[in-house]
Short mmCIF file of C-alpha atoms and ligand atoms in Angstrom, two decimals:
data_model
loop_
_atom_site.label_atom_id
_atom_site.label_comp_id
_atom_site.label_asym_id
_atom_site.label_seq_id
_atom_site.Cartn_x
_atom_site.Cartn_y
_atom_site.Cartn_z
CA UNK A 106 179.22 163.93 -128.06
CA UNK A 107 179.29 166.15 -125.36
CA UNK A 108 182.23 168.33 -126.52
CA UNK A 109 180.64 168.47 -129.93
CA UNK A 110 177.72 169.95 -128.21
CA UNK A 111 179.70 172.29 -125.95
CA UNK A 112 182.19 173.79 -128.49
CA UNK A 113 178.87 174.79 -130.90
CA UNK A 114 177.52 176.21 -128.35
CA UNK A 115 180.19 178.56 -127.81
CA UNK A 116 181.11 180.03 -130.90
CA UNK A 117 180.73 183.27 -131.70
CA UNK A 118 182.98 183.91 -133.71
CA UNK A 119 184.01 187.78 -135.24
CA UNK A 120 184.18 186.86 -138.44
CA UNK A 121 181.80 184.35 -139.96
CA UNK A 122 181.93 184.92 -143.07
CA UNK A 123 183.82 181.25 -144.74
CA UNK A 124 180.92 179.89 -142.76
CA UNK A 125 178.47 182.13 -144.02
CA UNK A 126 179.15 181.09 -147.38
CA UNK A 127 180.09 177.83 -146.73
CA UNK A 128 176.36 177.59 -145.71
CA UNK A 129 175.04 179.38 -149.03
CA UNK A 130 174.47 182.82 -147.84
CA UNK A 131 176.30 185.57 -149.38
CA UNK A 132 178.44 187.38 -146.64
CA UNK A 133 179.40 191.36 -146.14
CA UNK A 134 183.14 189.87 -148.70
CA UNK A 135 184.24 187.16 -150.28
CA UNK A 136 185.70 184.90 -147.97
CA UNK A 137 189.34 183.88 -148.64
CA UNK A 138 191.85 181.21 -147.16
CA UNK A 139 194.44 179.37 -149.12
CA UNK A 140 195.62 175.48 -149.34
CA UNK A 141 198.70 175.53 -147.87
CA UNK A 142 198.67 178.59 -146.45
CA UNK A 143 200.45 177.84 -143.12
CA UNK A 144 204.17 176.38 -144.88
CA UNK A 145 207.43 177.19 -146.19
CA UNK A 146 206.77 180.27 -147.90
CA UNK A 147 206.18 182.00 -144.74
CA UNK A 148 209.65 183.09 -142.69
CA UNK A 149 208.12 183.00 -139.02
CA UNK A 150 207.03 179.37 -140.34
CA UNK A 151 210.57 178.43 -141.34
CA UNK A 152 211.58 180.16 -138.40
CA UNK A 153 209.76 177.18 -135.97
CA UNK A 154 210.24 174.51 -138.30
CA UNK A 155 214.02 174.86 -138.41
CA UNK A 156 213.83 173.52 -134.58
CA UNK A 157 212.16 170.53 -135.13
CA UNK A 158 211.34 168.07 -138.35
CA UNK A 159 207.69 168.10 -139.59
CA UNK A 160 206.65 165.08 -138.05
CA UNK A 161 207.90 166.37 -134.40
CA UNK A 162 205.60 169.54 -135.58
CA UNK A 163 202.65 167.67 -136.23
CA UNK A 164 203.07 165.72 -133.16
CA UNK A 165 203.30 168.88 -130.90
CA UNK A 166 199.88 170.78 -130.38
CA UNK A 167 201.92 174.24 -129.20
CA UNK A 168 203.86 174.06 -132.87
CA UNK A 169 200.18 173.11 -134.88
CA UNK A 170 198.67 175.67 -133.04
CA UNK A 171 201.33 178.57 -133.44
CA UNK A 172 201.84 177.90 -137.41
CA UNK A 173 198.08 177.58 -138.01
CA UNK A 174 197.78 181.13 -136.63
CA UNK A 175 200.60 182.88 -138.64
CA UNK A 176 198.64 183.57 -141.71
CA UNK A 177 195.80 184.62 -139.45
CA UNK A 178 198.09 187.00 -137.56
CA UNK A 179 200.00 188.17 -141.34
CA UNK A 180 197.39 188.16 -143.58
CA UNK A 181 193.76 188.12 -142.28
CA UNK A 182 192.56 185.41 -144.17
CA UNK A 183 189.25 184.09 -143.52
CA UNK A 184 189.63 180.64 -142.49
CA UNK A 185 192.37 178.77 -140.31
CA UNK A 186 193.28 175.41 -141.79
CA UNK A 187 194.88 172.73 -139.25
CA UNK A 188 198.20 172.39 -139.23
CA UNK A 189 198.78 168.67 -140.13
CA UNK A 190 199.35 165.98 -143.39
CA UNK A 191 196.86 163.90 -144.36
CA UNK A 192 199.34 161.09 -144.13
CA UNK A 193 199.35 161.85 -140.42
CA UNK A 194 196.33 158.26 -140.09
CA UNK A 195 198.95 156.17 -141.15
CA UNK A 196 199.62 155.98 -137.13
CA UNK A 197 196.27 154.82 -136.81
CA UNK A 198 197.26 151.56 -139.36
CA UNK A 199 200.96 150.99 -138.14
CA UNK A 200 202.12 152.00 -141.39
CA UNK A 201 205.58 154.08 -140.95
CA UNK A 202 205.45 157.32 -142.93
CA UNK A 203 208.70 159.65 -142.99
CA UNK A 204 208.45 163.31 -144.62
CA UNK A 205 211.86 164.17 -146.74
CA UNK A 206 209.91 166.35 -147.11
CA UNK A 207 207.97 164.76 -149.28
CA UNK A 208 206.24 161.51 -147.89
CA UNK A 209 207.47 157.66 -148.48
CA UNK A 210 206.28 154.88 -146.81
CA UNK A 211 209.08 152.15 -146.49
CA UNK A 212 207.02 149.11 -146.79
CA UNK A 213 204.07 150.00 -148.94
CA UNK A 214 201.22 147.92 -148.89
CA UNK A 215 200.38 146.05 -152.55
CA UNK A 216 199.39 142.27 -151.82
CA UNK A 217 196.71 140.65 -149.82
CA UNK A 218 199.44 139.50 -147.33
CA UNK A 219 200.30 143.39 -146.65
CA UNK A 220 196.73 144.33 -146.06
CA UNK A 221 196.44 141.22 -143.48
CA UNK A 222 199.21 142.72 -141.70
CA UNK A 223 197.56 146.34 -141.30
CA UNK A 224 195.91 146.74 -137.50
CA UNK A 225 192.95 149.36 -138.49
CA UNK A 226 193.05 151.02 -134.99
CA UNK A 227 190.91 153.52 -133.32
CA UNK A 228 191.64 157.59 -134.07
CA UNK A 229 191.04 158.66 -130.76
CA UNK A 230 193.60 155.71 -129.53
CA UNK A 231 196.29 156.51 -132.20
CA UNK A 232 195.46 160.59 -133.38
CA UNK A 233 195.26 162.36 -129.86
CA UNK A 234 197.39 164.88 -131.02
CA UNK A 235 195.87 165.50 -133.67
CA UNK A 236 192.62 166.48 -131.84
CA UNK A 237 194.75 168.05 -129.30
CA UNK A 238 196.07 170.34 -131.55
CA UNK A 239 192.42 171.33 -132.41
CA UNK A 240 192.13 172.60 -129.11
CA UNK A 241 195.18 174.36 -129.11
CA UNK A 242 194.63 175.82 -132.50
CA UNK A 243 190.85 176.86 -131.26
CA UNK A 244 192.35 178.41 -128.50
CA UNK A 245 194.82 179.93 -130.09
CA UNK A 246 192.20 181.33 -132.70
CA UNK A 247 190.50 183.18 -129.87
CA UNK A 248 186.82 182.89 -132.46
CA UNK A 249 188.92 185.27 -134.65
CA UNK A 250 187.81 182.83 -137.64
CA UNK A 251 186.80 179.61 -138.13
CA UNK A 252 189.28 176.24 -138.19
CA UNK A 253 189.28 173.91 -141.08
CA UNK A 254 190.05 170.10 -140.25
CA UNK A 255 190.59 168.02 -143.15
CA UNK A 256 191.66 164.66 -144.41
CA UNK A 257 192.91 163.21 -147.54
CA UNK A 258 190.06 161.01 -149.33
CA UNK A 259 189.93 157.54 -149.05
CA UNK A 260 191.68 156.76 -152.85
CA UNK A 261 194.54 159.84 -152.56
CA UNK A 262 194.97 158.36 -148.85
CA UNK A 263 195.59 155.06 -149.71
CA UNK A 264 197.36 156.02 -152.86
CA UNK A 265 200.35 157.09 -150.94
CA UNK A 266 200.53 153.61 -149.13
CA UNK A 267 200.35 151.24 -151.62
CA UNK A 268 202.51 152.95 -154.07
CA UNK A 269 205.11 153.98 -151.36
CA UNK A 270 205.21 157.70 -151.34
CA UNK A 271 203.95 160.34 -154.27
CA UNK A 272 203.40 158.73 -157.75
CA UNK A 273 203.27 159.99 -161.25
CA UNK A 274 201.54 157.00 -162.72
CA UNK A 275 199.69 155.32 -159.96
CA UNK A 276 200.48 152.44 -161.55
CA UNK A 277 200.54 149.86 -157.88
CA UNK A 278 197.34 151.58 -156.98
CA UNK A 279 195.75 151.09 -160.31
CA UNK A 280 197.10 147.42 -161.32
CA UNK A 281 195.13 146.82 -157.39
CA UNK A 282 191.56 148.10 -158.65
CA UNK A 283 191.60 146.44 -162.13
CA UNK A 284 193.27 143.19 -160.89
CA UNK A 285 192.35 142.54 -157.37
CA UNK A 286 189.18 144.50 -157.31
CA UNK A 287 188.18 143.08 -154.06
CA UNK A 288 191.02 143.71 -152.60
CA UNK A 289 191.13 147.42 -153.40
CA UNK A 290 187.82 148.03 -152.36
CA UNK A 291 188.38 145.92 -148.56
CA UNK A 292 191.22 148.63 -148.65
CA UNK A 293 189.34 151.31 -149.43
CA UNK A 294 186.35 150.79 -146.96
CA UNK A 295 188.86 150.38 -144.28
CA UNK A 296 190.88 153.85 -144.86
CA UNK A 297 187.31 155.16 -145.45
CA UNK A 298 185.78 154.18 -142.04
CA UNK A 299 189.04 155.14 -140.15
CA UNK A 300 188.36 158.57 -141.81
CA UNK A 301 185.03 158.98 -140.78
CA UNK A 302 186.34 158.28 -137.46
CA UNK A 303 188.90 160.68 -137.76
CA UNK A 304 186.52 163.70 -139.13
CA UNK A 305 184.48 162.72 -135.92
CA UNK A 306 187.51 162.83 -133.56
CA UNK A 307 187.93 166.39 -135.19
CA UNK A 308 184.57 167.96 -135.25
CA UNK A 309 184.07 166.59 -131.59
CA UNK A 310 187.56 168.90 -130.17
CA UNK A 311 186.39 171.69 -132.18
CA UNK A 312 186.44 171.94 -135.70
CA UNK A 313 184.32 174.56 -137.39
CA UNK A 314 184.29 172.80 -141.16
CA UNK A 315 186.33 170.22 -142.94
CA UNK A 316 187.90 169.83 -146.27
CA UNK A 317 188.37 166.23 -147.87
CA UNK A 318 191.34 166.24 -150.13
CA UNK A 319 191.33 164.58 -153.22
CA UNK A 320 194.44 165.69 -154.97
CA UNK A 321 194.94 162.80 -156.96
CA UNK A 322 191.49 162.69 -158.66
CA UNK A 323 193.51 162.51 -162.38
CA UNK A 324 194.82 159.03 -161.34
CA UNK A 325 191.88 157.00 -162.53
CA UNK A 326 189.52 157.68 -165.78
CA UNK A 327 186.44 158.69 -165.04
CA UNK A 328 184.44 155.69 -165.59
CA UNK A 329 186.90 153.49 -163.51
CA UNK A 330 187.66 156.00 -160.99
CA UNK A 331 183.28 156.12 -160.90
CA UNK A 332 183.80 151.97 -160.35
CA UNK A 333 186.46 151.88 -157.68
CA UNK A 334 186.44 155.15 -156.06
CA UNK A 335 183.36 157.07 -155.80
CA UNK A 336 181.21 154.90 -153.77
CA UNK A 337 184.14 155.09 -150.74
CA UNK A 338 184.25 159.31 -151.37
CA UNK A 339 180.14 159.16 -151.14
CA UNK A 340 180.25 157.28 -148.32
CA UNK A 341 182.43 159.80 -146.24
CA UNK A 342 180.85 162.53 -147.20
CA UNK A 343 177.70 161.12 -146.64
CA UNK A 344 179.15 159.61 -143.22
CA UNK A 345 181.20 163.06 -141.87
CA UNK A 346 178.15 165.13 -143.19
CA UNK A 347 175.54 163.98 -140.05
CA UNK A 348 178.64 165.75 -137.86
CA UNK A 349 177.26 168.80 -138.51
CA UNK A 350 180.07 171.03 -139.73
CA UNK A 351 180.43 172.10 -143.50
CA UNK A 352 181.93 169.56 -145.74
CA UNK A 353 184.36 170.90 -148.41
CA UNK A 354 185.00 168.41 -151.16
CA UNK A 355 188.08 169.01 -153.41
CA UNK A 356 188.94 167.05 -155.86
CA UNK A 357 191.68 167.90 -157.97
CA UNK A 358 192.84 167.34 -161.91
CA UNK A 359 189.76 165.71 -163.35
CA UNK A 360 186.80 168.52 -163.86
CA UNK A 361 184.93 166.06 -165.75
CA UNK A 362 184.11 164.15 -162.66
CA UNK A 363 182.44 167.17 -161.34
CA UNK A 364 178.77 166.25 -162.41
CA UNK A 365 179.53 162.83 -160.52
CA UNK A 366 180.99 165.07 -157.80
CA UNK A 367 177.95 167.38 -156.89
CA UNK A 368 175.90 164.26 -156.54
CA UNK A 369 178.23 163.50 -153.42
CA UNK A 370 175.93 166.23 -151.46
CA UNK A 371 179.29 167.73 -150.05
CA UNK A 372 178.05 171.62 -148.87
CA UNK A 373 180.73 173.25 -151.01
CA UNK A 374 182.90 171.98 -154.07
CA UNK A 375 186.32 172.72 -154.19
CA UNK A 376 187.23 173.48 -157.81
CA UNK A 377 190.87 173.39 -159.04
CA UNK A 378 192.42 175.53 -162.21
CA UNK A 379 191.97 172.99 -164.92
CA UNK A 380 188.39 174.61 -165.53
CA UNK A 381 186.99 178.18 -165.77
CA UNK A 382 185.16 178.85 -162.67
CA UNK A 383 182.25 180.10 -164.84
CA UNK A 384 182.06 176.71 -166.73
CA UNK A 385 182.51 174.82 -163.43
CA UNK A 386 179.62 176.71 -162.05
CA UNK A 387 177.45 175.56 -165.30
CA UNK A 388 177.87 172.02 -164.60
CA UNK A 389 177.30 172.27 -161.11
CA UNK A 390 174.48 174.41 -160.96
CA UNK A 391 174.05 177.82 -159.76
CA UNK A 392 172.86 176.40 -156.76
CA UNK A 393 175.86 174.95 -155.34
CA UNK A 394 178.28 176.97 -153.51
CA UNK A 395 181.82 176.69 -154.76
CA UNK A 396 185.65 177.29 -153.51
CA UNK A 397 188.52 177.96 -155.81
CA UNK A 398 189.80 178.50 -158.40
CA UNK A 399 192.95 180.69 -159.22
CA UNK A 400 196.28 178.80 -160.56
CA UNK A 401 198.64 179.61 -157.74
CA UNK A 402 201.39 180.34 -160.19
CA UNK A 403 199.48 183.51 -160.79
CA UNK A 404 201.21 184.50 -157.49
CA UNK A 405 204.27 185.10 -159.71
CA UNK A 406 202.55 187.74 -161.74
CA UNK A 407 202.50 191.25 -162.08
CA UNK A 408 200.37 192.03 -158.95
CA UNK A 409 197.95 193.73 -161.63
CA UNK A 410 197.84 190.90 -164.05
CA UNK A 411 196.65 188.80 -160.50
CA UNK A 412 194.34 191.73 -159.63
CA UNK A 413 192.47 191.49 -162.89
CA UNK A 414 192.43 187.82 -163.06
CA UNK A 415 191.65 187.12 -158.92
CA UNK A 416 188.69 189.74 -159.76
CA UNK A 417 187.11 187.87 -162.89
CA UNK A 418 187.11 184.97 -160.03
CA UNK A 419 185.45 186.49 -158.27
CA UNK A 420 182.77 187.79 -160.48
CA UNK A 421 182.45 184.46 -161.54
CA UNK A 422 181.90 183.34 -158.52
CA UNK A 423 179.46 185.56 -158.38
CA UNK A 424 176.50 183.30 -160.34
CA UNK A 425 176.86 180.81 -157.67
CA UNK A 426 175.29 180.72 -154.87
CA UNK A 427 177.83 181.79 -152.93
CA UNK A 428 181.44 181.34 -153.57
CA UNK A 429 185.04 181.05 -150.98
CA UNK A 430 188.07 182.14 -152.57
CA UNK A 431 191.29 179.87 -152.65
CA UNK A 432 194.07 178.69 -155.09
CA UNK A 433 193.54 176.40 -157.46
CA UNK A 434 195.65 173.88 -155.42
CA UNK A 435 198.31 174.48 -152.51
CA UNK A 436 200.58 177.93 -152.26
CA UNK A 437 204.22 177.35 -153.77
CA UNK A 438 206.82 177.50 -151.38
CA UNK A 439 208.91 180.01 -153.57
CA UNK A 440 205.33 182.74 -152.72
CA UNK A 441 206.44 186.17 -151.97
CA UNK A 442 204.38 186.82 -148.61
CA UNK A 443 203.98 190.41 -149.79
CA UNK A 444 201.90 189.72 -153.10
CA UNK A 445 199.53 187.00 -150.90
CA UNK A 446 198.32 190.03 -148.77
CA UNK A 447 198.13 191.63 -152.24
CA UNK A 448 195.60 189.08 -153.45
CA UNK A 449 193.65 189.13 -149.90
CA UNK A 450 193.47 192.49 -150.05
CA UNK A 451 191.64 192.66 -153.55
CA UNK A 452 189.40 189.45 -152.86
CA UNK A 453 188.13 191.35 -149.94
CA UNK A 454 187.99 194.81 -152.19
CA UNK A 455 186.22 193.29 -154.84
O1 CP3 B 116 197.01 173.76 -145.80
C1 CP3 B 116 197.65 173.96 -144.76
O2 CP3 B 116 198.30 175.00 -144.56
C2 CP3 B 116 197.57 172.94 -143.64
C3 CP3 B 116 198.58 171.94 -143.60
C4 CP3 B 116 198.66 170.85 -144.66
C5 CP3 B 116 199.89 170.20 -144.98
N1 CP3 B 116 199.62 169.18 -145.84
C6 CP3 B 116 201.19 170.56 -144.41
C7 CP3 B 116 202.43 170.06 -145.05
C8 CP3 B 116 197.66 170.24 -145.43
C9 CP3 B 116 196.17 170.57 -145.52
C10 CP3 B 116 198.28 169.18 -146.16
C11 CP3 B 116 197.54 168.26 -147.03
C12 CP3 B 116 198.28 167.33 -147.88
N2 CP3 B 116 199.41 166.60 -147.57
C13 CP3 B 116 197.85 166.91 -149.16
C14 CP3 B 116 196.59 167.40 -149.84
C15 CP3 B 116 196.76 168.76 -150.40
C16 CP3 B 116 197.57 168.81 -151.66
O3 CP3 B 116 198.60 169.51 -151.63
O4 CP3 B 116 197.18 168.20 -152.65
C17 CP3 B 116 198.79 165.98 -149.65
C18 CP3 B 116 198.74 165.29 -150.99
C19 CP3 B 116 199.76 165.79 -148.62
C20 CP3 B 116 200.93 164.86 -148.64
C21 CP3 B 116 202.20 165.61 -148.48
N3 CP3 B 116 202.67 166.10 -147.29
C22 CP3 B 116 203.12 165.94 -149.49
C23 CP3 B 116 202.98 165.57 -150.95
C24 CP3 B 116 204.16 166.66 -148.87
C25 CP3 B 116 205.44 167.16 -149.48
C26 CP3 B 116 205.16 168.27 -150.42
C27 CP3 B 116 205.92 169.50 -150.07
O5 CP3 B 116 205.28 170.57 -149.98
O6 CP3 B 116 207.15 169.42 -149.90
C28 CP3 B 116 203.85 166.77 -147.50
C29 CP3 B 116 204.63 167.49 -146.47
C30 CP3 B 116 203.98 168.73 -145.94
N4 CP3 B 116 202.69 168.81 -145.52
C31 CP3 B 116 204.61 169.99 -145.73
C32 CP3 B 116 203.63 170.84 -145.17
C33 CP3 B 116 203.79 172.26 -144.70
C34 CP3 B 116 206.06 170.34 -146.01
C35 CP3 B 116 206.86 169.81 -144.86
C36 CP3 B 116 207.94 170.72 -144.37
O7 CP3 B 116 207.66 171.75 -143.73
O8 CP3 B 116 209.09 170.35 -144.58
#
């Protein structure tokens, strides 16, 4: 409590405006940051990562700290994001995740008998360096801009455990909700109160906002997903919201959950590229403030074709009440560095 206290007391930071906007006032330029900004398309973040494996990054607050700053340093985005996974509370279980890169977990977790075995420990006894590498990333910051913490949500979370890794189908996760309801949600409410635990752990060494991740909102239809997933999402939200920091919800690949969405009461609703901005904006009111939405393949375009279309973004953004630019979901590794700065640069122009 007290370091929560302490570190909003001291920030003054040079450039508020994510948070401005994040808090529904419309600042001096559109705010920008990207998902996946600090990664492989970036040399100087190959450059570190070719010394140690991910999970040795993620484990070592110096390496979070100097990757999270990069696209600070290159770019002069608006927002830091931590550098971390959301995969990274496994620890916190005792479930063994290993990045290839992309994650599997060797024993995923699908009956009663695996759930029984899972130990549903403490963040701050199991995700130190997590919150250590807050600090270092807030030092490293300098107040330049504000840092992002994040977390999966509690169904893309558990997703990843009980189907073993990423999944096309879902189909482990899903044959859990519709046969062993009860089991799925005892699942579910733990990985949610961990979370909440985590966010805390977060926004206590520093944290200026937070994003919850839901990249796997297409995995249920909307009525089940409305059944078996959105009470858990409310919950955190509702939970990490009394922190005091921003809450960004994004939930990804189903825009026709977004009226169920904005009833969440996250601050700011991250959209993704399956819906016009504009038409998102309809269904959530002009009132809400939104993040999003550009496809990030349009990073491959003639940088006038992604001129035009980042600007009509941003015009559309403009009928909210206030609006942060990002991708539609994370950067591709294969992004030319040159034509990101491209895209900042006519965000902030526009
Ligand atoms: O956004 C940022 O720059 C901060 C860092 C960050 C990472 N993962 C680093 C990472 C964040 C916010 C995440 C979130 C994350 N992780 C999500 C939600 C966002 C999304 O993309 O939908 C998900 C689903 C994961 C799980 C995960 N971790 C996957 C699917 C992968 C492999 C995919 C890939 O890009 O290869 C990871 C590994 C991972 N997480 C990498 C990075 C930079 C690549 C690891 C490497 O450097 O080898």
């Amino acid at each position: 409590m007290r370091a929560r206290v302490s570190s909003r007391a001291s920030v003054a930071l040079r450039n508020e405006t994510f948070l401005q906007a994040c808090r529904g006032q419309r600042p001096e330029h559109t705010p920008i940051w990207l998902m996946r900004q600090a990664g492989r398309y970036l040399p100087e973040y190959r450059a570190v990562r070719s010394k140690v494996s991910f999970e040795q990054m993620c484990r070592t607050p110096e390496l979070c700290a100097e990757v999270t700053v990069q696209p600070i340093d290159r770019f002069g985005f608006d927002a830091a994001i931590l550098f971390s996974d959301i995969l990274v509370v496994f620890d916190a279980i005792g479930v063994p995740v290993a990045f290839n890169p992309a994650p599997v977990v060797g024993e995923p977790v699908r009956t009663a008998a695996d759930v029984a075995k899972l130990r549903w420990g403490r963040a701050d006894e199991h995700l130190g360096y997590v919150f250590d590498a807050v600090r270092a990333c807030k030092s490293a910051l300098a107040d330049r801009v504000p840092l992002i913490g994040f977390c999966g949500a509690p169904m893309t979370t558990a997703s990843y455990m009980i189907e073993g890794g990423g999944s096309r189908e879902f189909e482990h996760t899903k044959q859990m909700a519709f046969r062993e309801p009860a089991l799925f949600h005892r699942v579910l409410d733990g990985i949610t109160t961990l979370l909440v635990d985590y966010l805390r752990g977060q926004v206590d060494a520093g944290v200026d906002a937070l994003q919850i991740f839901e990249s796997w909102g297409a995995a249920f239809a909307p009525a089940d997903y409305a059944t078996h997933v959105l009470p858990h999402l409310g919950r955190l939200v509702r939970e990490v919201k009394a922190f005091g920091v921003p809450v960004i919800l994004f939930v990804r690949g189903n825009a026709s959950l977004l009226a169920d969405i904005r009833e969440l009461g996250a601050d700011v609703l991250g959209i993704d590229w399956s819906i016009e901005l504009a038409e998102a904006i309809e269904v959530v009111g002009t009132e809400a403030v939104v993040q999003g939405n550009l496809d990030p393949q349009y990073l491959f375009a003639p940088p006038d074709v992604l001129a035009a279309r980042a600007r009509g973004i941003v015009e559309a953004g403009r009928r909210a009440r206030a609006h942060v630019f990002n991708l539609g979901h994370g950067i591709s590794r294969h992004t030319d560095p040159a034509i990101v700065q491209h895209l900042v640069d006519v965000v902030h122009g526009a």
